[in-house]
Each structure stands twice: as C-alpha cells, then as structure tokens.
C-alpha cells in the first residue's frame, strides 16, 4: 500500500501542541497554526525601520498516516521554482530539529532556522530528514521555518510562495 | 576549432512499456508515441536480444544491473493549499526513468535528485 504523509504544524510550549494535518500554513506575528487570509491580515509581521523583524517560527513535521510497504526516507525541501524569487527584502529561513525535542516558537532570530530556503533548489535540495520510517504514526524531524523581514521590504501580501518537498518510498 | 553544435533536446514524456532483457541484463523502454527516435534507432537492431516481438518500434536500453527502484512523492504546500504527486523511479545510476501516475515516462540523465 502506498504510504500517506501528512504535514502537521506544532505550536505552544516546546512546540508540543499538534495542530493536526495542515492544508497550508502562514507566517504570522503570533504562535498559531492558523493559515487563513484573515489570520495573516490580523497578525502581520511589521517591517522594521532598521535591521530585521521575524515571524514566529513555524514548526512542521511529516506524519506517516498510512504505513508504507517497507519504509519512507530521504525527506528534502526546496523553495519556489527558479525564477519565482521571494519578495525583495524577505528571507525564508529553514532548519531542522529532532522530533520530540522542540523549543517554544520564537519571533526573535531563530537559532535553528538559519539556512535560506532560496539556496535550495530542485537540483540541490535541503535535507529535512535522512532517516527512514516504517510505522504509521511516525513523525519526521521538525522542519523549523521563519520569515525574516528587512527594512527594505514592501508592505502587503507576501504572496503564495511554495514550500516543495519530496520523500522516497520502497 | 570548427565544429557543429546542436542543442540537446529534452526527452518528451511519452507513454511507454518497460521490458526486462534477462539475457543482457538490461531494460527496454518502448515508447508508444513519437519521440526518442535519435536515441532509439541505433538500438533497434538489439531488440531481438530481449525476445521482443514488435520489431521496428523504437526501443531504448537502460543498461544494468544493478537497478534501483523506488517511489518518490513530490509535494507542494503554501498558503494556496497542499498537493502531492507520486512517481515511480527506476535508475541505474547514470540514467533515471520517471513514471507518473498517469503512465507517462520521462528520462533524465544522472542519479535522481
């Protein structure tokens, strides 16, 4: 049977509150799994007059909701297709952490999400988790993400930038 | 130095059948539609080696073993939603065949990325 993988968003103390299977996600100025337009409008990240501002970290894990025949592995992520650059003055940062060892999401500069997703492409992906998982209910490492906003950014809708991911199944 | 340059064209995604050549340890790909002819024509004469009964049709050989087979799911999530697409992948390390769920196959050089 083909494996089924769902993406879950975690919030709260030690990123321990599972928001369930996510259909999408948003960078917000609050620690929330909300992903709708009204949440984004009500909780924007303010453009700083100097330096950088940050969204709350977004903690995501891939959940094996239906077990594979053998295992799933090689989880990788990359950003929007080449040519679809992120809006100027913003940087989508990523990092990983072991599942179950989360930290409370912060809206200061993340100590985990420190790599730019823009540097990861379909030809040079960012490694999310290289371990293999066989059982239903297994969770991958957290993918920790944060939106960095510089003073040069323009206000308004950041747009539907894509997080692409892949995993292998045998 | 004079020379002749030709732009390399990517393989089109075409419906295809895969047949193992047990004697030669290879794999034959039979596109049902047009495409790959430049690659396939020089190999047509080798088709009987696999005991194939469709002479004259294009064939591409993926030389092996060893082969490595797996499925790869590619997902995309954003504020606009979440979608997934699943591919079957066969590679000998130098050439990789990708088969989508609608049965189309495309060929890429090198290891799967």
PDB file of N, CA and C in Angstrom, chain A residues 2 5 7 22-25 40 74 78 122-123 125 159-170, chain B residues 68-87 89 98 101 112-113:
ATOM      1  N   UNK A   2       0.463   2.214  -0.775  1.00  0.00           N
ATOM      2  CA  UNK A   2       1.235   3.459  -0.826  1.00  0.00           C
ATOM      3  C   UNK A   2       1.154   4.189   0.506  1.00  0.00           C
ATOM      4  N   UNK A   5       1.521  10.589   3.679  1.00  0.00           N
ATOM      5  CA  UNK A   5       2.259  11.512   4.542  1.00  0.00           C
ATOM      6  C   UNK A   5       1.457  12.797   4.682  1.00  0.00           C
ATOM      7  N   UNK A   7       1.416  16.709   6.631  1.00  0.00           N
ATOM      8  CA  UNK A   7       2.248  17.701   7.304  1.00  0.00           C
ATOM      9  C   UNK A   7       1.486  18.278   8.492  1.00  0.00           C
ATOM     10  N   UNK A  22      -2.123  19.727   8.161  1.00  0.00           N
ATOM     11  CA  UNK A  22      -2.240  21.100   7.663  1.00  0.00           C
ATOM     12  C   UNK A  22      -2.480  21.110   6.165  1.00  0.00           C
ATOM     13  N   UNK A  23      -3.454  21.907   5.723  1.00  0.00           N
ATOM     14  CA  UNK A  23      -3.694  22.081   4.294  1.00  0.00           C
ATOM     15  C   UNK A  23      -2.797  23.171   3.725  1.00  0.00           C
ATOM     16  N   UNK A  24      -2.350  24.067   4.585  1.00  0.00           N
ATOM     17  CA  UNK A  24      -1.422  25.127   4.200  1.00  0.00           C
ATOM     18  C   UNK A  24      -0.857  25.713   5.484  1.00  0.00           C
ATOM     19  N   UNK A  25      -0.023  26.715   5.370  1.00  0.00           N
ATOM     20  CA  UNK A  25       0.485  27.359   6.577  1.00  0.00           C
ATOM     21  C   UNK A  25       0.821  28.805   6.253  1.00  0.00           C
ATOM     22  N   UNK A  40      -3.604  36.105   8.555  1.00  0.00           N
ATOM     23  CA  UNK A  40      -2.414  36.809   8.054  1.00  0.00           C
ATOM     24  C   UNK A  40      -2.606  38.325   8.128  1.00  0.00           C
ATOM     25  N   UNK A  74      14.526   9.917   3.072  1.00  0.00           N
ATOM     26  CA  UNK A  74      15.072  10.936   2.172  1.00  0.00           C
ATOM     27  C   UNK A  74      14.141  12.137   2.015  1.00  0.00           C
ATOM     28  N   UNK A  78      12.751  22.317  -0.840  1.00  0.00           N
ATOM     29  CA  UNK A  78      13.336  23.389  -1.626  1.00  0.00           C
ATOM     30  C   UNK A  78      12.260  24.462  -1.850  1.00  0.00           C
ATOM     31  N   UNK A 122      15.396  22.465  -6.782  1.00  0.00           N
ATOM     32  CA  UNK A 122      15.041  21.075  -7.103  1.00  0.00           C
ATOM     33  C   UNK A 122      16.278  20.267  -7.485  1.00  0.00           C
ATOM     34  N   UNK A 123      17.347  20.954  -7.901  1.00  0.00           N
ATOM     35  CA  UNK A 123      18.579  20.254  -8.228  1.00  0.00           C
ATOM     36  C   UNK A 123      19.558  20.171  -7.076  1.00  0.00           C
ATOM     37  N   UNK A 125      18.616  20.131  -3.205  1.00  0.00           N
ATOM     38  CA  UNK A 125      17.596  20.263  -2.165  1.00  0.00           C
ATOM     39  C   UNK A 125      18.225  20.359  -0.774  1.00  0.00           C
ATOM     40  N   UNK A 159       2.381  36.885  -0.593  1.00  0.00           N
ATOM     41  CA  UNK A 159       2.140  36.024  -1.747  1.00  0.00           C
ATOM     42  C   UNK A 159       2.263  34.561  -1.411  1.00  0.00           C
ATOM     43  N   UNK A 160       1.692  33.714  -2.259  1.00  0.00           N
ATOM     44  CA  UNK A 160       1.696  32.274  -2.008  1.00  0.00           C
ATOM     45  C   UNK A 160       2.989  31.603  -2.446  1.00  0.00           C
ATOM     46  N   UNK A 161       4.071  31.882  -1.756  1.00  0.00           N
ATOM     47  CA  UNK A 161       5.327  31.212  -2.078  1.00  0.00           C
ATOM     48  C   UNK A 161       5.231  29.742  -1.682  1.00  0.00           C
ATOM     49  N   UNK A 162       5.896  28.901  -2.441  1.00  0.00           N
ATOM     50  CA  UNK A 162       5.757  27.461  -2.257  1.00  0.00           C
ATOM     51  C   UNK A 162       6.868  26.873  -1.412  1.00  0.00           C
ATOM     52  N   UNK A 163       6.497  25.922  -0.570  1.00  0.00           N
ATOM     53  CA  UNK A 163       7.473  25.017   0.034  1.00  0.00           C
ATOM     54  C   UNK A 163       7.297  23.689  -0.679  1.00  0.00           C
ATOM     55  N   UNK A 164       8.325  23.279  -1.416  1.00  0.00           N
ATOM     56  CA  UNK A 164       8.293  21.994  -2.107  1.00  0.00           C
ATOM     57  C   UNK A 164       9.036  20.967  -1.268  1.00  0.00           C
ATOM     58  N   UNK A 165       8.548  19.738  -1.280  1.00  0.00           N
ATOM     59  CA  UNK A 165       9.228  18.689  -0.533  1.00  0.00           C
ATOM     60  C   UNK A 165       9.115  17.383  -1.296  1.00  0.00           C
ATOM     61  N   UNK A 166       9.989  16.476  -0.963  1.00  0.00           N
ATOM     62  CA  UNK A 166       9.901  15.148  -1.564  1.00  0.00           C
ATOM     63  C   UNK A 166      10.374  14.120  -0.558  1.00  0.00           C
ATOM     64  N   UNK A 167       9.922  12.892  -0.753  1.00  0.00           N
ATOM     65  CA  UNK A 167      10.414  11.764   0.032  1.00  0.00           C
ATOM     66  C   UNK A 167      10.346  10.521  -0.833  1.00  0.00           C
ATOM     67  N   UNK A 168      11.136   9.539  -0.490  1.00  0.00           N
ATOM     68  CA  UNK A 168      11.194   8.296  -1.258  1.00  0.00           C
ATOM     69  C   UNK A 168      10.539   7.169  -0.475  1.00  0.00           C
ATOM     70  N   UNK A 169      10.009   6.204  -1.219  1.00  0.00           N
ATOM     71  CA  UNK A 169       9.299   5.091  -0.595  1.00  0.00           C
ATOM     72  C   UNK A 169       9.708   3.792  -1.267  1.00  0.00           C
ATOM     73  N   UNK A 170       9.993   2.798  -0.481  1.00  0.00           N
ATOM     74  CA  UNK A 170      10.302   1.475  -1.043  1.00  0.00           C
ATOM     75  C   UNK A 170       9.458   0.434  -0.335  1.00  0.00           C
TER      76      UNK A 170
ATOM     77  N   UNK B  68      17.884   0.319  -9.308  1.00  0.00           N
ATOM     78  CA  UNK B  68      17.287   0.711  -8.032  1.00  0.00           C
ATOM     79  C   UNK B  68      15.905   1.264  -8.323  1.00  0.00           C
ATOM     80  N   UNK B  69      14.925   0.721  -7.634  1.00  0.00           N
ATOM     81  CA  UNK B  69      13.556   1.129  -7.877  1.00  0.00           C
ATOM     82  C   UNK B  69      12.943   1.676  -6.599  1.00  0.00           C
ATOM     83  N   UNK B  70      12.238   2.761  -6.707  1.00  0.00           N
ATOM     84  CA  UNK B  70      11.530   3.324  -5.556  1.00  0.00           C
ATOM     85  C   UNK B  70      10.446   4.271  -6.047  1.00  0.00           C
ATOM     86  N   UNK B  71       9.619   4.681  -5.130  1.00  0.00           N
ATOM     87  CA  UNK B  71       8.625   5.708  -5.428  1.00  0.00           C
ATOM     88  C   UNK B  71       9.094   7.030  -4.831  1.00  0.00           C
ATOM     89  N   UNK B  72       8.826   8.087  -5.526  1.00  0.00           N
ATOM     90  CA  UNK B  72       9.111   9.402  -4.967  1.00  0.00           C
ATOM     91  C   UNK B  72       7.831  10.244  -5.006  1.00  0.00           C
ATOM     92  N   UNK B  73       7.495  10.777  -3.859  1.00  0.00           N
ATOM     93  CA  UNK B  73       6.358  11.692  -3.772  1.00  0.00           C
ATOM     94  C   UNK B  73       6.896  13.111  -3.683  1.00  0.00           C
ATOM     95  N   UNK B  74       6.370  13.968  -4.528  1.00  0.00           N
ATOM     96  CA  UNK B  74       6.745  15.374  -4.519  1.00  0.00           C
ATOM     97  C   UNK B  74       5.525  16.184  -4.083  1.00  0.00           C
ATOM     98  N   UNK B  75       5.710  16.966  -3.048  1.00  0.00           N
ATOM     99  CA  UNK B  75       4.600  17.748  -2.516  1.00  0.00           C
ATOM    100  C   UNK B  75       4.883  19.228  -2.584  1.00  0.00           C
ATOM    101  N   UNK B  76       3.827  20.003  -2.523  1.00  0.00           N
ATOM    102  CA  UNK B  76       3.965  21.455  -2.512  1.00  0.00           C
ATOM    103  C   UNK B  76       2.904  22.018  -1.585  1.00  0.00           C
ATOM    104  N   UNK B  77       3.340  22.820  -0.632  1.00  0.00           N
ATOM    105  CA  UNK B  77       2.398  23.418   0.303  1.00  0.00           C
ATOM    106  C   UNK B  77       2.687  24.905   0.398  1.00  0.00           C
ATOM    107  N   UNK B  78       1.627  25.685   0.454  1.00  0.00           N
ATOM    108  CA  UNK B  78       1.751  27.139   0.580  1.00  0.00           C
ATOM    109  C   UNK B  78       0.433  27.636   1.131  1.00  0.00           C
ATOM    110  N   UNK B  79       0.297  28.943   1.180  1.00  0.00           N
ATOM    111  CA  UNK B  79      -0.975  29.481   1.637  1.00  0.00           C
ATOM    112  C   UNK B  79      -2.093  29.144   0.655  1.00  0.00           C
ATOM    113  N   UNK B  80      -1.714  28.712  -0.542  1.00  0.00           N
ATOM    114  CA  UNK B  80      -2.715  28.374  -1.547  1.00  0.00           C
ATOM    115  C   UNK B  80      -3.198  26.935  -1.444  1.00  0.00           C
ATOM    116  N   UNK B  81      -2.557  26.116  -0.588  1.00  0.00           N
ATOM    117  CA  UNK B  81      -3.002  24.745  -0.435  1.00  0.00           C
ATOM    118  C   UNK B  81      -1.863  23.742  -0.476  1.00  0.00           C
ATOM    119  N   UNK B  82      -2.226  22.455  -0.500  1.00  0.00           N
ATOM    120  CA  UNK B  82      -1.265  21.360  -0.393  1.00  0.00           C
ATOM    121  C   UNK B  82      -1.585  20.300  -1.441  1.00  0.00           C
ATOM    122  N   UNK B  83      -0.613  19.973  -2.291  1.00  0.00           N
ATOM    123  CA  UNK B  83      -0.810  18.943  -3.310  1.00  0.00           C
ATOM    124  C   UNK B  83       0.368  17.983  -3.280  1.00  0.00           C
ATOM    125  N   UNK B  84       0.127  16.754  -3.689  1.00  0.00           N
ATOM    126  CA  UNK B  84       1.184  15.746  -3.777  1.00  0.00           C
ATOM    127  C   UNK B  84       1.072  15.022  -5.109  1.00  0.00           C
ATOM    128  N   UNK B  85       2.215  14.591  -5.645  1.00  0.00           N
ATOM    129  CA  UNK B  85       2.253  13.803  -6.869  1.00  0.00           C
ATOM    130  C   UNK B  85       3.267  12.684  -6.669  1.00  0.00           C
ATOM    131  N   UNK B  86       2.909  11.475  -7.079  1.00  0.00           N
ATOM    132  CA  UNK B  86       3.746  10.306  -6.816  1.00  0.00           C
ATOM    133  C   UNK B  86       4.316   9.772  -8.127  1.00  0.00           C
ATOM    134  N   UNK B  87       5.602   9.485  -8.116  1.00  0.00           N
ATOM    135  CA  UNK B  87       6.284   8.954  -9.290  1.00  0.00           C
ATOM    136  C   UNK B  87       6.942   7.615  -8.949  1.00  0.00           C
ATOM    137  N   UNK B  89      10.211   5.441  -9.848  1.00  0.00           N
ATOM    138  CA  UNK B  89      11.535   5.827 -10.302  1.00  0.00           C
ATOM    139  C   UNK B  89      12.396   4.582 -10.466  1.00  0.00           C
ATOM    140  N   UNK B  98      11.430   8.197 -14.937  1.00  0.00           N
ATOM    141  CA  UNK B  98      10.373   8.626 -14.022  1.00  0.00           C
ATOM    142  C   UNK B  98       9.028   8.288 -14.667  1.00  0.00           C
ATOM    143  N   UNK B 101       1.803   8.955 -12.346  1.00  0.00           N
ATOM    144  CA  UNK B 101       0.647   8.104 -12.090  1.00  0.00           C
ATOM    145  C   UNK B 101      -0.254   7.971 -13.308  1.00  0.00           C
ATOM    146  N   UNK B 112      18.817  10.241  -9.484  1.00  0.00           N
ATOM    147  CA  UNK B 112      17.674  11.052  -9.103  1.00  0.00           C
ATOM    148  C   UNK B 112      18.080  12.131  -8.112  1.00  0.00           C
ATOM    149  N   UNK B 113      17.550  13.313  -8.273  1.00  0.00           N
ATOM    150  CA  UNK B 113      17.911  14.404  -7.375  1.00  0.00           C
ATOM    151  C   UNK B 113      16.795  14.647  -6.378  1.00  0.00           C
TER     152      UNK B 113
END
